[in-house]
Amino acid sequence: MIEPLPLPASEDGPRLGVVPGAPHGIDALTGLVDRDHFLERAGAMLAAGPGLKAVIMLDIDGLRRVNQGLGTAAGDEVLEALAQRLMAASRKEDVVARVGGDEFAVLLAGLGEEDEARVLATRLAWAVEHEYSAGGHKLPLRVFMGVAVGPQDVASAEKLLSDAETALYAAKSGGEARVLVYTESLREQSAHRFALETALRRAVDRNAFELWYQPQVALSDRHVTATEALLRWHDDEKGWLPPADFVPIAEDTGLIVPLGHWVIERATAQLAEWLRRGYRLNMSINVSARQLADPDFIFQVRELLTRSGVPAQSVTLEITESQVMRNLEVTLPAMLTLRNFGVRLAIDDFGTGYASLTQLKNIPADELKLDRSFIVGLEHDPRDRGVVEGAVQLAHSLGLAVVAEGVETFAQLNFLTQIGCDALQGFLLGKPQPADEVSLSLSVDPGAAERE
Ligand code: C2E
Ligand code: MG
Ligand code: MG
């Protein structure tokens, strides 16, 4: 847990953020000034003369989940606590405001140099980002910040706030830096992202997607025992786009919920067809934490299984280790319920998501997919061999099957066979391909032809 920094010495008199007894321009929940009032104050401060000014915009990550999971009263508790922490940790001359549902802004005046704004923002982030308690729960919530520094002559208050907002959204979607300072290139990136988001919405409406399938081969008998469904977007101008180009945006915007529903529908229908033709196969389907957080998800999965007629145990839902870890309080209960239906669960990209051994023990999963980054090094780096061998042993001792991802060479295949890995997936055994091109021939049940 991050301890709050020591608070600035308290001084008597009302703080600039709170205007007692003046409901106009004041946010009723937190007592902070609202967006309009903030812009007025910022405008006046900018007009007041020289000296660098900056606006910090802050957003609390996960408030939606708190509202959904624990109720809006719990969400309000978090917002009130955050407002108090912000007030306590900001300087007396700063103006603190609530400018949106879960968005706060701080106006900093009297800055000596540009970098001071970033330092103050980081300090504020540390100060407000420790455990929150709401609805009887302890919640470790993260904050993101965008900072815009105003050259005194050109910047209007609206422009500063909008630049800070651009930096905030960049910080939220980038995931690495929690505090980002606005630059022109961020504006370009955000325009690019906006265009992509619009195109993606259109593509979801027009259903411009396809699933490709990549075989998984069991090492025991070298037969294709499963395929993984991998999403592709067909853009009229750019051709086929890989998921890395659009799945993160679909996750941020929530479009992954309808899109992911279509993926499960299509993949289970494809599996039903293959099963009818005599293949004995499982289907692995990627899902995002955002889908698991949707209260309807579990019912939809059940409905789609019934509609397609495929047995639940023939479907493996894959969720990346990092997404499981980032949203444990939402993902774990959903995973438990899914598993109770009989659906198999896999931890994808294992080794990149920092699950502790204790956590790993408690994640309800059937399969662990070793990330490609470890497989790449098998031939050259003895440490990767050690890590992979250790991971296979660990997984087996927890009762999990191990699938190695990204196998490209026979040397990798041989090593993975020697150490008892259960199944392989990779370009060596087959690239992702459209349903009618993917090779499943090894897994045909010999009796199937007669039965048809
Ligand atoms: P993933 O689930 O780990 O899928 C494996 C990725 O590794 C696939 O990339 C696959 O093409 C690639 N790959 C497989 N074997 C090899 C190999 O031997 N060498 C190399 N270099 N790459 C290999 P792809 O299809 O681009 O998918 C990337 C990621 O996008 C997936 O990683 C998954 O996390 C996500 N994704 C794909 N489809 C969906 C979906 O329907 N829903 C969600 N939420 N995410 C999806
Ligand atoms: Mg996967
Ligand atoms: Mg993976």
Coordinates of C-alpha atoms and ligand atoms in Angstrom, one line a residue:
M1 CA 0.0 0.0 0.0
I2 CA 1.2 3.5 -0.8
E3 CA 1.1 5.7 2.2
P4 CA -0.1 9.3 1.6
L5 CA 2.6 11.9 1.6
P6 CA 2.6 14.1 4.7
L7 CA -0.1 16.7 4.3
P8 CA 0.8 20.4 3.9
A9 CA 0.5 22.3 7.1
S10 CA -3.2 23.1 7.6
E11 CA -4.2 26.7 7.5
D12 CA -7.3 28.2 8.7
G13 CA -10.0 29.6 6.4
P14 CA -11.9 28.0 3.6
R15 CA -10.0 26.3 0.8
L16 CA -10.4 27.7 -2.7
G17 CA -12.1 24.4 -3.8
V18 CA -14.9 24.6 -1.3
V19 CA -17.3 27.5 -1.2
P20 CA -19.4 27.0 2.0
G21 CA -23.0 28.0 1.8
A22 CA -22.8 28.7 -2.0
P23 CA -24.6 25.9 -3.7
H24 CA -24.3 27.5 -7.1
G25 CA -21.3 26.2 -8.9
I26 CA -20.7 23.6 -6.1
D27 CA -20.9 19.8 -6.5
A28 CA -23.4 18.6 -3.9
L29 CA -21.6 15.3 -3.2
T30 CA -18.1 16.4 -2.7
G31 CA -18.4 20.1 -1.9
L32 CA -15.9 20.9 -4.6
V33 CA -16.5 23.5 -7.3
D34 CA -18.1 22.1 -10.5
R35 CA -16.9 22.3 -14.1
D36 CA -18.4 25.7 -15.0
H37 CA -17.1 27.3 -11.8
F38 CA -13.7 25.7 -12.4
L39 CA -13.5 27.1 -15.9
E40 CA -14.4 30.6 -14.6
R41 CA -11.7 30.4 -11.9
A42 CA -9.2 29.1 -14.4
G43 CA -10.1 31.8 -16.9
A44 CA -9.7 34.5 -14.3
M45 CA -6.3 33.1 -13.2
L46 CA -5.0 33.0 -16.7
A47 CA -6.2 36.5 -17.3
A48 CA -4.5 37.7 -14.1
G49 CA -1.1 37.8 -15.6
P50 CA 2.2 36.1 -16.3
G51 CA 3.4 32.9 -14.7
L52 CA 2.9 29.3 -15.8
K53 CA -0.3 27.6 -15.0
A54 CA -1.4 24.1 -15.4
V55 CA -4.5 22.0 -15.2
I56 CA -4.4 18.4 -14.0
M57 CA -7.3 16.2 -14.9
L58 CA -7.7 13.0 -12.8
D59 CA -9.8 10.0 -13.3
I60 CA -10.3 7.1 -10.9
D61 CA -9.9 3.7 -12.5
G62 CA -12.5 1.1 -11.6
L63 CA -15.3 3.3 -10.2
R64 CA -17.7 1.8 -12.7
R65 CA -16.9 -1.7 -11.3
V66 CA -17.4 -0.3 -7.7
N67 CA -20.8 1.1 -8.7
Q68 CA -21.8 -2.1 -10.5
G69 CA -20.5 -4.5 -7.9
L70 CA -21.2 -2.7 -4.6
G71 CA -23.8 -0.1 -5.5
T72 CA -23.7 3.6 -6.2
A73 CA -23.6 4.5 -2.5
A74 CA -20.2 2.8 -2.3
G75 CA -19.1 4.6 -5.4
D76 CA -20.2 7.9 -3.8
E77 CA -18.1 7.0 -0.7
V78 CA -15.1 6.6 -2.9
L79 CA -15.7 9.9 -4.6
E80 CA -16.1 11.8 -1.3
A81 CA -12.9 10.3 0.1
L82 CA -11.0 11.1 -3.1
A83 CA -12.2 14.7 -3.0
Q84 CA -11.0 15.0 0.6
R85 CA -7.6 13.5 -0.2
L86 CA -7.2 15.8 -3.2
M87 CA -8.0 18.8 -1.1
A88 CA -5.7 17.8 1.7
A89 CA -2.8 17.1 -0.6
S90 CA -3.0 20.0 -2.9
R91 CA -1.5 23.4 -2.2
K92 CA -3.6 26.2 -0.7
E93 CA -3.5 28.3 -3.9
D94 CA -4.7 25.4 -6.1
V95 CA -8.3 25.0 -7.2
V96 CA -9.8 21.5 -7.0
A97 CA -13.0 20.7 -8.8
R98 CA -15.2 17.7 -9.7
V99 CA -15.6 18.2 -13.5
G100 CA -17.4 15.0 -14.4
G101 CA -18.8 11.8 -12.8
D102 CA -15.5 10.3 -11.9
E103 CA -13.3 13.1 -13.1
F104 CA -11.6 15.7 -11.1
A105 CA -9.4 18.7 -12.1
V106 CA -6.9 20.7 -10.2
L107 CA -5.7 24.2 -11.4
L108 CA -2.1 24.9 -10.4
A109 CA -0.8 28.5 -10.5
G110 CA 2.5 30.1 -9.8
L111 CA 4.6 27.4 -11.4
G112 CA 8.3 28.0 -11.8
E113 CA 8.9 25.7 -14.7
E114 CA 6.9 23.2 -16.9
D115 CA 8.2 20.1 -15.2
E116 CA 6.9 21.3 -11.8
A117 CA 3.4 20.5 -13.0
R118 CA 4.3 16.9 -13.6
V119 CA 6.0 16.6 -10.3
L120 CA 3.0 18.1 -8.4
A121 CA 0.7 15.8 -10.4
T122 CA 2.7 12.7 -9.5
R123 CA 2.8 13.8 -5.9
L124 CA -1.0 14.2 -5.9
A125 CA -1.4 10.8 -7.5
W126 CA 0.6 9.2 -4.8
A127 CA -1.2 11.1 -2.1
V128 CA -4.7 10.0 -3.2
E129 CA -3.9 6.6 -4.4
H130 CA -4.0 4.3 -1.4
E131 CA -6.7 2.0 -0.3
Y132 CA -10.3 3.2 -0.2
S133 CA -12.9 1.7 2.0
A134 CA -16.5 1.7 0.7
G135 CA -19.5 -0.5 1.3
G136 CA -17.5 -2.4 3.9
H137 CA -14.8 -3.4 1.4
K138 CA -11.2 -2.3 1.0
L139 CA -10.5 -1.3 -2.5
P140 CA -7.1 -0.6 -4.0
L141 CA -8.0 1.9 -6.8
R142 CA -5.7 3.5 -9.3
V143 CA -5.8 7.0 -10.7
F144 CA -4.8 8.3 -14.0
M145 CA -3.8 11.9 -14.7
G146 CA -3.4 14.2 -17.7
V147 CA -1.5 17.4 -17.3
A148 CA -1.6 20.5 -19.5
V149 CA 0.7 23.5 -19.0
G150 CA -0.5 26.8 -20.2
P151 CA 1.7 29.3 -21.9
Q152 CA 0.0 32.3 -20.4
D153 CA -0.9 34.2 -23.6
V154 CA -2.5 31.6 -25.8
A155 CA -4.2 29.2 -23.5
S156 CA -7.8 29.6 -22.7
A157 CA -9.2 27.7 -19.7
E158 CA -11.3 25.4 -22.0
K159 CA -8.2 24.6 -24.1
L160 CA -6.1 23.8 -21.0
L161 CA -8.9 21.5 -19.7
S162 CA -9.4 19.8 -23.0
D163 CA -5.6 19.3 -23.4
A164 CA -5.4 17.8 -20.0
E165 CA -8.3 15.5 -20.9
T166 CA -6.5 14.4 -24.1
A167 CA -3.5 13.5 -22.0
L168 CA -5.7 11.8 -19.5
Y169 CA -7.3 9.6 -22.1
A170 CA -3.9 8.8 -23.6
A171 CA -2.6 7.8 -20.1
K172 CA -5.7 5.6 -19.6
S173 CA -5.5 3.8 -22.9
G174 CA -1.7 3.5 -22.8
G175 CA -1.7 1.7 -19.5
E176 CA 2.0 2.4 -18.7
A177 CA 2.4 6.0 -17.5
R178 CA -0.2 7.0 -15.0
V179 CA 0.6 10.7 -15.3
L180 CA 1.0 12.1 -18.8
V181 CA 1.8 15.6 -19.9
Y182 CA 0.0 16.9 -22.9
T183 CA 2.0 17.4 -26.2
E184 CA 0.9 18.1 -29.7
S185 CA 1.7 14.6 -30.8
L186 CA -0.7 13.3 -28.1
R187 CA -3.4 15.3 -29.8
E188 CA -2.6 13.7 -33.2
Q189 CA -2.6 10.2 -31.6
S190 CA -5.9 10.9 -30.0
A191 CA -7.4 12.1 -33.3
H192 CA -6.0 8.9 -34.9
R193 CA -7.6 6.8 -32.2
F194 CA -10.9 8.6 -32.5
A195 CA -10.9 7.8 -36.2
L196 CA -10.2 4.2 -35.4
E197 CA -12.9 4.1 -32.8
T198 CA -15.4 5.4 -35.3
A199 CA -14.4 2.9 -37.9
L200 CA -14.6 0.1 -35.3
R201 CA -18.1 1.1 -34.3
R202 CA -19.1 1.0 -38.0
A203 CA -17.4 -2.4 -38.4
V204 CA -19.3 -3.8 -35.4
D205 CA -22.6 -2.6 -36.9
R206 CA -21.8 -4.0 -40.3
N207 CA -20.2 -7.1 -38.9
A208 CA -16.9 -6.8 -40.8
F209 CA -15.2 -9.6 -38.8
E210 CA -14.2 -13.1 -39.3
L211 CA -12.8 -15.8 -37.1
W212 CA -9.6 -17.6 -38.1
Y213 CA -8.6 -20.8 -36.3
Q214 CA -5.2 -22.1 -35.2
P215 CA -4.7 -25.7 -34.3
Q216 CA -3.4 -27.0 -31.0
V217 CA -1.7 -30.3 -31.1
A218 CA -1.5 -32.7 -28.1
L219 CA 2.0 -34.1 -27.5
S220 CA 0.8 -37.4 -26.3
D221 CA -0.5 -38.5 -29.7
R222 CA 0.3 -35.5 -32.0
H223 CA -3.3 -35.0 -33.0
V224 CA -5.1 -31.7 -33.3
T225 CA -7.2 -31.6 -30.2
A226 CA -8.4 -28.0 -30.3
T227 CA -8.4 -24.9 -32.3
E228 CA -8.2 -21.3 -31.0
A229 CA -10.6 -18.8 -32.5
L230 CA -8.7 -15.6 -33.4
L231 CA -10.5 -12.5 -34.4
R232 CA -9.8 -10.6 -37.7
W233 CA -11.2 -7.4 -38.9
H234 CA -11.6 -6.8 -42.6
D235 CA -11.2 -3.1 -43.4
D236 CA -12.1 -2.1 -47.0
E237 CA -8.9 0.0 -47.3
K238 CA -6.4 -1.7 -45.0
G239 CA -7.4 -5.4 -45.6
W240 CA -7.2 -7.9 -42.7
L241 CA -6.3 -6.3 -39.4
P242 CA -4.9 -8.3 -36.4
P243 CA -6.6 -8.0 -33.0
A244 CA -3.7 -6.0 -31.5
D245 CA -4.8 -3.1 -33.7
F246 CA -8.3 -3.0 -32.4
V247 CA -9.1 -5.3 -29.4
P248 CA -7.6 -2.8 -26.9
I249 CA -9.9 -0.1 -28.3
A250 CA -12.8 -2.4 -28.3
E251 CA -12.1 -3.1 -24.6
D252 CA -11.8 0.5 -23.7
T253 CA -15.0 1.5 -25.4
G254 CA -17.0 -1.5 -24.3
L255 CA -17.5 -2.6 -28.0
I256 CA -15.8 -5.8 -26.9
V257 CA -19.1 -6.8 -25.2
P258 CA -21.2 -7.1 -28.4
L259 CA -18.1 -8.1 -30.5
G260 CA -17.2 -10.8 -28.0
H261 CA -20.7 -12.1 -28.0
W262 CA -20.5 -12.6 -31.7
V263 CA -17.1 -14.3 -31.4
I264 CA -18.6 -16.9 -29.0
E265 CA -21.7 -17.4 -31.2
R266 CA -19.6 -17.9 -34.3
A267 CA -16.9 -20.1 -32.7
T268 CA -19.5 -22.4 -31.0
A269 CA -21.4 -22.7 -34.3
Q270 CA -18.2 -23.6 -36.1
L271 CA -17.3 -26.2 -33.4
A272 CA -20.8 -27.7 -33.7
E273 CA -20.2 -28.1 -37.5
W274 CA -16.8 -29.7 -37.0
L275 CA -18.2 -32.1 -34.3
R276 CA -21.0 -33.0 -36.7
R277 CA -18.4 -33.9 -39.3
G278 CA -16.7 -36.2 -37.0
Y279 CA -13.8 -34.2 -35.7
R280 CA -13.1 -34.6 -32.0
L281 CA -12.1 -31.1 -31.0
N282 CA -12.2 -28.4 -28.4
M283 CA -12.6 -24.8 -29.2
S284 CA -10.6 -22.1 -27.3
I285 CA -12.2 -18.7 -27.3
N286 CA -10.5 -15.5 -26.0
V287 CA -12.5 -13.3 -23.7
S288 CA -11.7 -10.0 -22.1
A289 CA -12.2 -9.0 -18.4
R290 CA -14.7 -6.4 -19.6
Q291 CA -16.9 -9.3 -20.9
L292 CA -16.6 -11.2 -17.6
A293 CA -17.6 -8.0 -15.8
D294 CA -20.8 -7.8 -17.8
P295 CA -23.6 -9.3 -15.6
D296 CA -25.3 -10.8 -18.6
F297 CA -22.1 -12.6 -19.8
I298 CA -22.6 -15.8 -17.9
F299 CA -26.2 -16.2 -19.2
Q300 CA -25.2 -15.4 -22.7
V301 CA -22.5 -18.1 -22.6
R302 CA -25.1 -20.6 -21.4
E303 CA -27.6 -19.6 -24.0
L304 CA -25.0 -19.8 -26.8
L305 CA -23.9 -23.3 -25.7
T306 CA -27.5 -24.5 -25.7
R307 CA -28.2 -22.9 -29.1
S308 CA -25.2 -24.5 -30.7
G309 CA -25.6 -27.8 -29.0
V310 CA -21.9 -28.2 -28.2
P311 CA -21.0 -29.7 -24.8
A312 CA -19.7 -27.1 -22.3
Q313 CA -16.5 -29.1 -21.7
S314 CA -15.6 -28.8 -25.4
V315 CA -15.2 -25.0 -25.0
T316 CA -12.3 -23.4 -23.3
L317 CA -12.5 -19.7 -22.5
E318 CA -9.1 -18.0 -22.4
I319 CA -8.4 -14.9 -20.4
T320 CA -5.0 -13.3 -20.1
E321 CA -3.1 -13.6 -16.8
S322 CA -2.8 -9.8 -16.6
Q323 CA -6.5 -9.2 -17.1
V324 CA -7.3 -11.8 -14.5
M325 CA -4.9 -10.2 -12.0
R326 CA -6.0 -6.6 -12.7
N327 CA -9.7 -7.4 -12.0
L328 CA -9.5 -10.3 -9.5
E329 CA -12.6 -9.2 -7.6
V330 CA -14.7 -9.3 -10.8
T331 CA -13.0 -12.1 -12.8
L332 CA -12.8 -14.7 -10.0
P333 CA -16.5 -15.0 -9.3
A334 CA -17.4 -15.0 -13.0
M335 CA -14.7 -17.7 -13.6
L336 CA -16.1 -19.8 -10.8
T337 CA -19.6 -19.6 -12.2
L338 CA -18.5 -20.4 -15.7
R339 CA -16.6 -23.4 -14.5
N340 CA -19.7 -24.7 -12.7
F341 CA -21.4 -24.9 -16.1
G342 CA -18.6 -27.2 -17.2
V343 CA -16.8 -24.7 -19.4
R344 CA -13.0 -25.1 -19.4
L345 CA -10.9 -22.0 -18.5
A346 CA -7.4 -21.2 -19.6
I347 CA -5.0 -18.5 -18.3
D348 CA -3.6 -17.0 -21.5
D349 CA -0.1 -15.4 -21.9
F350 CA 1.0 -17.0 -18.7
G351 CA 4.2 -15.5 -17.4
T352 CA 3.5 -11.9 -18.3
G353 CA 0.8 -11.1 -15.7
Y354 CA 2.5 -11.3 -12.3
A355 CA 0.2 -13.8 -10.6
S356 CA 1.7 -14.8 -7.3
L357 CA 1.8 -18.5 -6.4
T358 CA -0.9 -18.1 -3.9
Q359 CA -3.2 -16.3 -6.4
L360 CA -2.4 -18.9 -9.1
K361 CA -3.5 -21.6 -6.7
N362 CA -6.9 -19.9 -6.2
I363 CA -7.7 -19.1 -9.8
P364 CA -10.2 -21.6 -11.1
A365 CA -8.6 -22.8 -14.3
D366 CA -8.0 -25.9 -16.2
E367 CA -5.2 -24.9 -18.5
L368 CA -2.2 -22.6 -18.6
K369 CA -0.9 -21.1 -21.9
L370 CA 2.7 -20.3 -21.7
D371 CA 3.5 -17.0 -23.3
R372 CA 5.4 -17.0 -26.6
S373 CA 8.1 -14.8 -25.2
F374 CA 9.5 -17.7 -23.1
I375 CA 9.3 -20.2 -26.1
V376 CA 11.3 -17.8 -28.4
G377 CA 14.3 -18.1 -26.0
L378 CA 14.3 -21.9 -25.5
E379 CA 17.1 -22.6 -27.9
H380 CA 19.4 -19.8 -26.9
D381 CA 18.7 -19.0 -23.3
P382 CA 19.1 -21.6 -20.6
R383 CA 17.2 -19.3 -18.2
D384 CA 14.1 -19.6 -20.5
R385 CA 14.5 -23.4 -20.5
G386 CA 14.5 -23.3 -16.7
V387 CA 11.5 -21.0 -16.5
V388 CA 9.5 -23.1 -18.9
E389 CA 10.4 -26.3 -17.2
G390 CA 9.5 -24.9 -13.8
A391 CA 6.2 -23.5 -15.1
V392 CA 5.2 -26.9 -16.5
Q393 CA 6.0 -28.6 -13.2
L394 CA 4.2 -25.9 -11.3
A395 CA 1.1 -26.1 -13.5
H396 CA 1.0 -29.9 -13.3
S397 CA 1.3 -29.8 -9.5
L398 CA -1.8 -27.5 -9.5
G399 CA -3.6 -29.8 -11.8
L400 CA -3.4 -27.6 -14.9
A401 CA -2.7 -28.7 -18.4
V402 CA 0.0 -26.7 -20.2
V403 CA -0.2 -25.4 -23.8
A404 CA 2.9 -23.7 -25.2
E405 CA 2.2 -20.8 -27.5
G406 CA 4.2 -19.6 -30.5
V407 CA 6.1 -22.8 -31.2
E408 CA 8.1 -22.2 -34.5
T409 CA 10.9 -24.7 -34.5
F410 CA 11.5 -28.4 -34.1
A411 CA 14.1 -27.7 -31.4
Q412 CA 11.4 -26.0 -29.3
L413 CA 9.0 -28.9 -30.0
N414 CA 11.6 -31.4 -28.8
F415 CA 12.4 -29.6 -25.7
L416 CA 8.7 -29.1 -24.8
T417 CA 8.1 -32.8 -25.5
Q418 CA 11.0 -33.8 -23.2
I419 CA 9.7 -31.7 -20.3
G420 CA 6.2 -33.0 -20.5
C421 CA 4.3 -30.1 -21.9
D422 CA 0.7 -31.2 -22.8
A423 CA 0.0 -29.4 -26.1
L424 CA 1.6 -27.0 -28.6
Q425 CA 0.3 -24.2 -30.7
G426 CA 2.4 -22.2 -33.2
F427 CA 3.3 -21.5 -36.7
L428 CA 5.3 -24.8 -36.9
L429 CA 2.0 -26.7 -36.6
G430 CA -0.3 -24.3 -38.4
K431 CA -1.0 -20.6 -38.7
P432 CA -4.4 -19.1 -37.9
Q433 CA -6.6 -19.7 -41.0
P434 CA -10.2 -19.3 -42.1
A435 CA -12.4 -22.3 -41.1
D436 CA -12.4 -24.0 -44.5
E437 CA -8.6 -23.8 -44.8
V438 CA -7.4 -24.9 -41.4
S439 CA -6.0 -28.4 -41.3
L440 CA -7.6 -30.6 -38.7
S441 CA -7.1 -33.9 -40.5
L442 CA -5.1 -35.7 -37.9
S443 CA -8.0 -35.5 -35.4
V444 CA -10.6 -37.1 -37.6
D445 CA -12.3 -39.9 -35.7
P446 CA -11.7 -42.9 -38.0
G447 CA -15.3 -44.2 -37.5
A448 CA -16.8 -40.8 -38.5
A449 CA -16.8 -41.4 -42.2
E450 CA -18.8 -44.6 -41.9
R451 CA -21.3 -42.9 -39.6
E452 CA -22.0 -40.0 -41.9
Ligands
C2E1 P1 -3.5 -15.0 -27.9 O1 -4.8 -15.5 -27.4 O2 -2.3 -15.3 -27.1 O3 -3.3 -15.7 -29.3 C1 -2.1 -16.2 -29.9 C2 -1.5 -15.2 -30.8 O4 -0.2 -15.6 -31.1 C3 -2.3 -15.0 -32.1 O5 -2.1 -13.7 -32.5 C4 -1.5 -15.9 -33.0 O6 -1.6 -15.6 -34.4 C5 -0.1 -15.7 -32.6 N1 0.8 -16.9 -32.8 C6 0.4 -18.2 -32.7 N2 1.5 -18.9 -33.0 C7 2.5 -18.1 -33.3 C8 3.9 -18.3 -33.7 O7 4.3 -19.4 -33.9 N3 4.6 -17.2 -33.9 C9 4.1 -16.0 -33.8 N4 4.9 -14.9 -34.0 N5 2.9 -15.7 -33.4 C10 2.1 -16.8 -33.2 P2 -3.3 -12.8 -33.0 O8 -4.3 -13.6 -33.8 O9 -2.7 -11.6 -33.6 O10 -4.0 -12.4 -31.6 C11 -3.4 -11.6 -30.7 C12 -4.2 -11.6 -29.4 O11 -5.4 -10.9 -29.6 C13 -4.6 -12.9 -28.9 O12 -3.5 -13.5 -28.3 C14 -5.7 -12.5 -27.9 O13 -5.2 -12.1 -26.7 C15 -6.3 -11.4 -28.7 N6 -7.6 -11.9 -29.3 C16 -7.7 -12.5 -30.5 N7 -9.0 -12.8 -30.8 C17 -9.7 -12.3 -29.7 C18 -11.1 -12.3 -29.4 O14 -12.0 -12.8 -30.1 N8 -11.4 -11.7 -28.2 C19 -10.5 -11.1 -27.4 N9 -10.9 -10.5 -26.3 N10 -9.2 -11.1 -27.7 C20 -8.8 -11.7 -28.8
MG2 MG -5.6 -16.9 -26.5
MG3 MG -1.6 -16.1 -25.7

